[in-house]
Amino acid sequence: MSLAGKVAVVTGSTRGIGRAIAEALVMEEISVVISSRHQPDVDKAVKSLSQRGRGKVAGIACDVREYEQVKELMEFAVTAFGGLDILVNNAGTAFMREVADLTPREWREVIDTNLTGVFYGCREAIPKMRSRGGGYIINIGSLAGVNAHPTMAAYNASKFGLLGFSEALFQEVRYDGIRVSHIMPGSVETGFRGVGEKKVGWAILPEDIAEMVVSLLKSNPRTMTSRIEMRPSQPKKR
Ligand SMILES: NC(=O)c1ccc[n+]([C@@H]2O[C@H](COP(=O)([O-])OP(=O)(O)OC[C@H]3O[C@@H](n4cnc5c(N)ncnc54)[C@H](OP(=O)(O)O)[C@@H]3O)[C@@H](O)[C@H]2O)c1
């Protein structure tokens, strides 16, 4: 199935998993909107992906914790490329600290980015997808959305919550032709705060997640893959 000409927004796409997803989508001739909180990083990614791929690329800074900025991001996609077909909610953050040491500001940053930001994105994207007759929302969760660990309470809470959000959402929008998939990776080799700082060699690569995203988008619309767990095949033995 060709994805050429579709329009996608990928949040947090200046580095790591989001960047790999954006690049894979551009290679499929999708028009991609890049975003993160920092405009210079967005500009750099837009420039570099425009040279690499075959799809069009544009970008705008957006902090997914801010509703007005998320609204502007979705409207930017429509202005730049004429509509919105695909939303990848990827932006995420973490603080690895015990609850007694975690500050209220850090708690809010994690929940607002990983959970509330996804709600904002979906709330703005769904009417735009409905007006196109359908679409695809892919939420990047985590295996930390099903497995709890000490020092990860805020991150666990955000990703457990996101799983519930995704599964309620797919039931709401399925008859509008909008599919929702929730990808739950284990360790991925990125600079993700506290998790992927070391290049460990055995972890999933961002490109593997991007390949999964493309394969979901190309899958037959009669089927919706709701939950995907992705693990390193051979994690370091404990
Ligand atoms: N790496 C792993 O091991 C792993 C495993 C499972 C799941 N995940 C999930 O995968 C997603 C991406 O992680 P990653 O490893 O690629 O992280 P990363 O390398 O740190 O990249 C995160 C991206 O999100 C952006 N971002 C952070 N806070 C934002 C905000 N408030 N608003 C908008 N953009 C924001 C960052 O740019 P700025 O900071 O410039 O805004 C950056 O572009 C996250 O949802 C994470 O929970 C990661």
mmCIF file of C-alpha atoms and ligand atoms in Angstrom:
data_model
loop_
_atom_site.group_PDB
_atom_site.id
_atom_site.type_symbol
_atom_site.label_atom_id
_atom_site.label_comp_id
_atom_site.label_asym_id
_atom_site.label_seq_id
_atom_site.Cartn_x
_atom_site.Cartn_y
_atom_site.Cartn_z
ATOM 1 C CA MET A 1 0.000 0.000 0.000
ATOM 2 C CA SER A 2 1.437 3.382 -0.969
ATOM 3 C CA LEU A 3 1.595 6.089 1.666
ATOM 4 C CA ALA A 4 2.754 8.761 -0.783
ATOM 5 C CA GLY A 5 1.061 12.127 -0.298
ATOM 6 C CA LYS A 6 -0.256 11.373 3.203
ATOM 7 C CA VAL A 7 0.398 14.034 5.861
ATOM 8 C CA ALA A 8 1.950 13.159 9.223
ATOM 9 C CA VAL A 9 2.815 14.973 12.442
ATOM 10 C CA VAL A 10 5.499 13.371 14.627
ATOM 11 C CA THR A 11 5.947 14.949 18.065
ATOM 12 C CA GLY A 12 9.443 15.003 19.565
ATOM 13 C CA SER A 13 11.027 14.273 16.188
ATOM 14 C CA THR A 14 14.334 16.153 16.382
ATOM 15 C CA ARG A 15 16.253 13.151 17.752
ATOM 16 C CA GLY A 16 15.958 9.557 18.913
ATOM 17 C CA ILE A 17 12.931 7.447 18.038
ATOM 18 C CA GLY A 18 10.829 10.354 16.728
ATOM 19 C CA ARG A 19 13.576 11.424 14.362
ATOM 20 C CA ALA A 20 13.933 7.859 13.002
ATOM 21 C CA ILE A 21 10.164 7.641 12.518
ATOM 22 C CA ALA A 22 10.086 11.003 10.716
ATOM 23 C CA GLU A 23 12.894 9.891 8.429
ATOM 24 C CA ALA A 24 11.170 6.587 7.594
ATOM 25 C CA LEU A 25 7.929 8.421 6.799
ATOM 26 C CA VAL A 26 9.729 10.893 4.529
ATOM 27 C CA MET A 27 11.273 7.943 2.679
ATOM 28 C CA GLU A 28 7.692 6.717 2.053
ATOM 29 C CA GLU A 29 6.943 10.058 0.371
ATOM 30 C CA ILE A 30 4.771 11.189 3.253
ATOM 31 C CA SER A 31 4.697 14.946 3.989
ATOM 32 C CA VAL A 32 6.023 15.193 7.538
ATOM 33 C CA VAL A 33 5.770 17.905 10.184
ATOM 34 C CA ILE A 34 8.741 17.819 12.571
ATOM 35 C CA SER A 35 8.468 19.275 16.062
ATOM 36 C CA SER A 36 10.072 19.537 19.476
ATOM 37 C CA ARG A 37 10.418 22.355 22.005
ATOM 38 C CA HIS A 38 13.437 23.958 20.328
ATOM 39 C CA GLN A 39 13.033 25.738 16.993
ATOM 40 C CA PRO A 40 16.768 25.591 16.031
ATOM 41 C CA ASP A 41 16.685 21.781 16.423
ATOM 42 C CA VAL A 42 13.487 21.650 14.382
ATOM 43 C CA ASP A 43 15.069 23.749 11.625
ATOM 44 C CA LYS A 44 18.145 21.522 11.576
ATOM 45 C CA ALA A 45 16.062 18.344 11.326
ATOM 46 C CA VAL A 46 13.856 19.819 8.601
ATOM 47 C CA LYS A 47 16.908 20.779 6.562
ATOM 48 C CA SER A 48 18.586 17.426 6.918
ATOM 49 C CA LEU A 49 15.449 15.335 6.257
ATOM 50 C CA SER A 50 14.523 17.467 3.245
ATOM 51 C CA GLN A 51 17.825 16.443 1.702
ATOM 52 C CA ARG A 52 17.418 12.739 2.513
ATOM 53 C CA GLY A 53 13.852 11.792 1.767
ATOM 54 C CA ARG A 54 11.351 12.042 -1.021
ATOM 55 C CA GLY A 55 8.415 13.453 0.937
ATOM 56 C CA LYS A 56 8.047 17.094 1.890
ATOM 57 C CA VAL A 57 9.194 18.260 5.322
ATOM 58 C CA ALA A 58 8.204 21.277 7.419
ATOM 59 C CA GLY A 59 8.509 22.009 11.099
ATOM 60 C CA ILE A 60 7.414 24.131 14.009
ATOM 61 C CA ALA A 61 8.415 24.228 17.669
ATOM 62 C CA CYS A 62 5.807 22.760 20.007
ATOM 63 C CA ASP A 63 5.867 21.908 23.681
ATOM 64 C CA VAL A 64 3.234 19.176 23.933
ATOM 65 C CA ARG A 65 2.474 20.260 27.524
ATOM 66 C CA GLU A 66 0.939 23.458 26.150
ATOM 67 C CA TYR A 67 -2.521 23.027 24.628
ATOM 68 C CA GLU A 68 -2.360 26.139 22.424
ATOM 69 C CA GLN A 69 0.990 25.055 20.980
ATOM 70 C CA VAL A 70 -0.364 21.593 20.160
ATOM 71 C CA LYS A 71 -3.397 23.168 18.482
ATOM 72 C CA GLU A 72 -1.052 25.346 16.449
ATOM 73 C CA LEU A 73 1.030 22.285 15.485
ATOM 74 C CA MET A 74 -1.989 20.452 14.046
ATOM 75 C CA GLU A 75 -3.167 23.599 12.254
ATOM 76 C CA PHE A 76 0.351 24.056 10.867
ATOM 77 C CA ALA A 77 0.092 20.605 9.227
ATOM 78 C CA VAL A 78 -3.146 21.613 7.522
ATOM 79 C CA THR A 79 -1.741 24.943 6.354
ATOM 80 C CA ALA A 80 1.543 23.451 5.140
ATOM 81 C CA PHE A 81 0.239 20.246 3.548
ATOM 82 C CA GLY A 82 -3.544 20.502 3.246
ATOM 83 C CA GLY A 83 -4.730 18.130 5.992
ATOM 84 C CA LEU A 84 -3.717 15.523 8.526
ATOM 85 C CA ASP A 85 -3.736 11.725 8.131
ATOM 86 C CA ILE A 86 -1.184 10.415 10.630
ATOM 87 C CA LEU A 87 -0.251 11.488 14.162
ATOM 88 C CA VAL A 88 2.662 9.841 15.952
ATOM 89 C CA ASN A 89 2.619 10.842 19.627
ATOM 90 C CA ASN A 90 6.250 10.217 20.460
ATOM 91 C CA ALA A 91 7.498 13.117 22.625
ATOM 92 C CA GLY A 92 8.398 11.778 26.042
ATOM 93 C CA THR A 93 10.528 12.331 29.095
ATOM 94 C CA ALA A 94 11.456 10.689 32.414
ATOM 95 C CA PHE A 95 13.084 11.326 35.769
ATOM 96 C CA MET A 96 14.535 8.226 37.395
ATOM 97 C CA ARG A 97 14.073 9.061 41.075
ATOM 98 C CA GLU A 98 12.388 7.541 44.065
ATOM 99 C CA VAL A 99 9.016 9.076 44.884
ATOM 100 C CA ALA A 100 10.339 10.688 48.062
ATOM 101 C CA ASP A 101 13.000 12.512 46.013
ATOM 102 C CA LEU A 102 10.920 13.411 42.952
ATOM 103 C CA THR A 103 9.820 17.058 42.914
ATOM 104 C CA PRO A 104 6.249 18.090 42.078
ATOM 105 C CA ARG A 105 7.650 19.951 39.047
ATOM 106 C CA GLU A 106 9.345 16.781 37.771
ATOM 107 C CA TRP A 107 6.146 14.765 38.333
ATOM 108 C CA ARG A 108 4.147 17.311 36.311
ATOM 109 C CA GLU A 109 6.738 17.380 33.528
ATOM 110 C CA VAL A 110 6.507 13.617 33.060
ATOM 111 C CA ILE A 111 2.712 13.340 33.268
ATOM 112 C CA ASP A 112 2.076 16.469 31.181
ATOM 113 C CA THR A 113 4.497 15.393 28.441
ATOM 114 C CA ASN A 114 3.834 11.658 28.229
ATOM 115 C CA LEU A 115 0.105 11.602 28.925
ATOM 116 C CA THR A 116 -1.643 14.972 28.795
ATOM 117 C CA GLY A 117 0.298 15.982 25.666
ATOM 118 C CA VAL A 118 -1.046 12.910 23.877
ATOM 119 C CA PHE A 119 -4.604 13.839 24.844
ATOM 120 C CA TYR A 120 -4.035 17.353 23.479
ATOM 121 C CA GLY A 121 -2.668 15.971 20.205
ATOM 122 C CA CYS A 122 -5.503 13.493 19.710
ATOM 123 C CA ARG A 123 -8.178 16.031 20.638
ATOM 124 C CA GLU A 124 -6.939 18.373 17.905
ATOM 125 C CA ALA A 125 -6.101 15.699 15.312
ATOM 126 C CA ILE A 126 -9.288 13.624 15.404
ATOM 127 C CA PRO A 127 -11.654 16.212 13.825
ATOM 128 C CA LYS A 128 -9.065 16.839 11.092
ATOM 129 C CA MET A 129 -8.800 13.088 10.393
ATOM 130 C CA ARG A 130 -12.581 12.679 10.444
ATOM 131 C CA SER A 131 -12.882 15.389 7.801
ATOM 132 C CA ARG A 132 -10.500 13.315 5.582
ATOM 133 C CA GLY A 133 -12.539 10.122 6.124
ATOM 134 C CA GLY A 134 -10.020 8.469 8.458
ATOM 135 C CA GLY A 135 -6.471 8.409 9.723
ATOM 136 C CA TYR A 136 -3.945 6.686 11.936
ATOM 137 C CA ILE A 137 -2.791 7.572 15.452
ATOM 138 C CA ILE A 138 0.300 5.813 16.794
ATOM 139 C CA ASN A 139 1.186 6.324 20.445
ATOM 140 C CA ILE A 140 4.694 5.500 21.631
ATOM 141 C CA GLY A 141 4.219 3.905 25.024
ATOM 142 C CA SER A 142 6.738 1.698 26.775
ATOM 143 C CA LEU A 143 7.066 -1.698 28.415
ATOM 144 C CA ALA A 144 7.150 0.536 31.497
ATOM 145 C CA GLY A 145 3.421 0.843 30.764
ATOM 146 C CA VAL A 146 2.941 -2.762 31.873
ATOM 147 C CA ASN A 147 5.952 -3.388 34.135
ATOM 148 C CA ALA A 148 6.624 -1.222 37.194
ATOM 149 C CA HIS A 149 10.123 -0.534 38.544
ATOM 150 C CA PRO A 150 11.470 1.352 41.555
ATOM 151 C CA THR A 151 12.597 4.927 40.662
ATOM 152 C CA MET A 152 10.167 4.912 37.736
ATOM 153 C CA ALA A 153 6.862 5.731 39.468
ATOM 154 C CA ALA A 154 6.115 8.887 37.469
ATOM 155 C CA TYR A 155 7.200 7.327 34.181
ATOM 156 C CA ASN A 156 5.286 4.131 34.992
ATOM 157 C CA ALA A 157 2.185 6.146 35.882
ATOM 158 C CA SER A 158 2.374 8.094 32.612
ATOM 159 C CA LYS A 159 2.877 5.031 30.421
ATOM 160 C CA PHE A 160 0.337 2.809 32.240
ATOM 161 C CA GLY A 161 -2.086 5.710 31.802
ATOM 162 C CA LEU A 162 -1.211 6.093 28.140
ATOM 163 C CA LEU A 163 -1.979 2.431 27.478
ATOM 164 C CA GLY A 164 -5.458 2.868 28.953
ATOM 165 C CA PHE A 165 -5.917 6.067 26.963
ATOM 166 C CA SER A 166 -4.939 4.356 23.677
ATOM 167 C CA GLU A 167 -7.277 1.442 24.260
ATOM 168 C CA ALA A 168 -10.269 3.626 25.114
ATOM 169 C CA LEU A 169 -9.479 5.854 22.136
ATOM 170 C CA PHE A 170 -9.384 3.101 19.525
ATOM 171 C CA GLN A 171 -12.896 2.053 20.524
ATOM 172 C CA GLU A 172 -14.128 5.642 20.157
ATOM 173 C CA VAL A 173 -12.729 6.341 16.694
ATOM 174 C CA ARG A 174 -12.655 2.979 14.906
ATOM 175 C CA TYR A 175 -15.956 3.635 13.046
ATOM 176 C CA ASP A 176 -14.531 6.925 11.760
ATOM 177 C CA GLY A 177 -11.865 4.960 9.907
ATOM 178 C CA ILE A 178 -9.219 6.058 12.402
ATOM 179 C CA ARG A 179 -6.919 3.305 13.628
ATOM 180 C CA VAL A 180 -4.957 3.593 16.881
ATOM 181 C CA SER A 181 -1.859 1.551 17.663
ATOM 182 C CA HIS A 182 0.132 1.594 20.875
ATOM 183 C CA ILE A 183 3.797 0.608 20.585
ATOM 184 C CA MET A 184 5.540 -0.445 23.790
ATOM 185 C CA PRO A 185 9.305 -0.657 23.323
ATOM 186 C CA GLY A 186 11.781 -1.974 25.843
ATOM 187 C CA SER A 187 15.272 -0.386 25.906
ATOM 188 C CA VAL A 188 16.049 1.631 22.798
ATOM 189 C CA GLU A 189 19.493 3.063 22.064
ATOM 190 C CA THR A 190 18.823 6.790 22.294
ATOM 191 C CA GLY A 191 19.924 9.533 24.645
ATOM 192 C CA PHE A 192 16.597 9.207 26.506
ATOM 193 C CA ARG A 193 16.991 10.603 29.995
ATOM 194 C CA GLY A 194 18.231 8.027 32.457
ATOM 195 C CA VAL A 195 17.340 5.048 30.282
ATOM 196 C CA GLY A 196 19.298 5.049 27.070
ATOM 197 C CA GLU A 197 22.308 7.152 28.005
ATOM 198 C CA LYS A 198 24.779 4.316 27.580
ATOM 199 C CA LYS A 199 25.211 2.807 24.159
ATOM 200 C CA VAL A 200 24.654 -0.728 25.320
ATOM 201 C CA GLY A 201 24.906 -2.589 22.033
ATOM 202 C CA TRP A 202 22.061 -5.042 22.698
ATOM 203 C CA ALA A 203 19.147 -2.593 22.711
ATOM 204 C CA ILE A 204 16.512 -1.946 20.053
ATOM 205 C CA LEU A 205 17.546 0.703 17.509
ATOM 206 C CA PRO A 206 15.256 3.676 16.761
ATOM 207 C CA GLU A 207 15.101 2.481 13.134
ATOM 208 C CA ASP A 208 13.447 -0.755 14.332
ATOM 209 C CA ILE A 209 10.595 1.237 15.853
ATOM 210 C CA ALA A 210 10.355 3.318 12.667
ATOM 211 C CA GLU A 211 10.109 0.133 10.591
ATOM 212 C CA MET A 212 7.228 -1.034 12.806
ATOM 213 C CA VAL A 213 5.432 2.289 12.339
ATOM 214 C CA VAL A 214 5.680 2.047 8.555
ATOM 215 C CA SER A 215 4.498 -1.542 8.620
ATOM 216 C CA LEU A 216 1.451 -0.598 10.732
ATOM 217 C CA LEU A 217 0.594 2.251 8.372
ATOM 218 C CA LYS A 218 0.830 -0.111 5.400
ATOM 219 C CA SER A 219 -1.219 -2.877 6.997
ATOM 220 C CA ASN A 220 -4.627 -3.660 5.563
ATOM 221 C CA PRO A 221 -7.220 -1.202 6.966
ATOM 222 C CA ARG A 222 -9.556 -4.089 7.806
ATOM 223 C CA THR A 223 -7.207 -4.974 10.666
ATOM 224 C CA MET A 224 -6.154 -2.794 13.571
ATOM 225 C CA THR A 225 -3.113 -3.811 15.578
ATOM 226 C CA SER A 226 -3.837 -2.265 18.943
ATOM 227 C CA ARG A 227 -0.853 -3.174 21.167
ATOM 228 C CA ILE A 228 2.718 -3.984 20.178
ATOM 229 C CA GLU A 229 5.421 -5.038 22.622
ATOM 230 C CA MET A 230 8.960 -4.687 21.218
ATOM 231 C CA ARG A 231 11.872 -6.145 23.162
ATOM 232 C CA PRO A 232 15.590 -6.522 22.574
ATOM 233 C CA SER A 233 16.040 -10.146 21.399
ATOM 234 C CA GLN A 234 19.046 -10.697 23.633
ATOM 235 C CA PRO A 235 19.137 -8.220 26.525
ATOM 236 C CA LYS A 236 22.174 -8.205 28.753
ATOM 237 C CA LYS A 237 22.002 -11.214 31.118
ATOM 238 C CA ARG A 238 21.468 -10.151 34.727
HETATM 239 N N1 LIG B 1 14.736 5.198 24.732
HETATM 240 C C1 LIG B 1 14.099 4.199 25.317
HETATM 241 O O1 LIG B 1 14.716 3.268 25.872
HETATM 242 C C2 LIG B 1 12.590 4.151 25.278
HETATM 243 C C3 LIG B 1 11.951 2.948 25.611
HETATM 244 C C4 LIG B 1 10.561 2.874 25.581
HETATM 245 C C5 LIG B 1 9.815 3.978 25.195
HETATM 246 N N2 LIG B 1 10.445 5.137 24.876
HETATM 247 C C6 LIG B 1 9.606 6.281 24.506
HETATM 248 O O2 LIG B 1 9.945 6.712 23.198
HETATM 249 C C7 LIG B 1 9.684 8.114 23.059
HETATM 250 C C8 LIG B 1 10.916 8.804 22.483
HETATM 251 O O3 LIG B 1 12.017 8.544 23.325
HETATM 252 P P1 LIG B 1 13.534 8.713 22.849
HETATM 253 O O4 LIG B 1 14.290 7.639 23.490
HETATM 254 O O5 LIG B 1 13.599 8.886 21.377
HETATM 255 O O6 LIG B 1 13.881 10.106 23.600
HETATM 256 P P2 LIG B 1 14.869 11.292 23.220
HETATM 257 O O7 LIG B 1 15.996 10.803 22.394
HETATM 258 O O8 LIG B 1 15.139 11.990 24.496
HETATM 259 O O9 LIG B 1 13.958 12.238 22.295
HETATM 260 C C9 LIG B 1 12.809 12.848 22.833
HETATM 261 C C10 LIG B 1 12.222 13.821 21.830
HETATM 262 O O10 LIG B 1 11.060 14.418 22.418
HETATM 263 C C11 LIG B 1 11.218 15.845 22.478
HETATM 264 N N3 LIG B 1 10.519 16.354 23.654
HETATM 265 C C12 LIG B 1 10.800 16.147 24.962
HETATM 266 N N4 LIG B 1 9.908 16.803 25.733
HETATM 267 C C13 LIG B 1 9.047 17.433 24.883
HETATM 268 C C14 LIG B 1 7.909 18.250 25.053
HETATM 269 N N5 LIG B 1 7.462 18.608 26.277
HETATM 270 N N6 LIG B 1 7.268 18.720 23.959
HETATM 271 C C15 LIG B 1 7.705 18.387 22.725
HETATM 272 N N7 LIG B 1 8.768 17.606 22.494
HETATM 273 C C16 LIG B 1 9.434 17.146 23.562
HETATM 274 C C17 LIG B 1 12.745 16.062 22.487
HETATM 275 O O11 LIG B 1 13.126 17.347 22.015
HETATM 276 P P3 LIG B 1 13.297 18.616 23.011
HETATM 277 O O12 LIG B 1 13.868 18.107 24.295
HETATM 278 O O13 LIG B 1 14.202 19.530 22.255
HETATM 279 O O14 LIG B 1 11.904 19.175 23.166
HETATM 280 C C18 LIG B 1 13.172 14.970 21.502
HETATM 281 O O15 LIG B 1 12.958 15.399 20.174
HETATM 282 C C19 LIG B 1 9.283 8.598 24.461
HETATM 283 O O16 LIG B 1 7.868 8.678 24.529
HETATM 284 C C20 LIG B 1 9.798 7.501 25.385
HETATM 285 O O17 LIG B 1 9.033 7.409 26.571
HETATM 286 C C21 LIG B 1 11.819 5.256 24.906
#
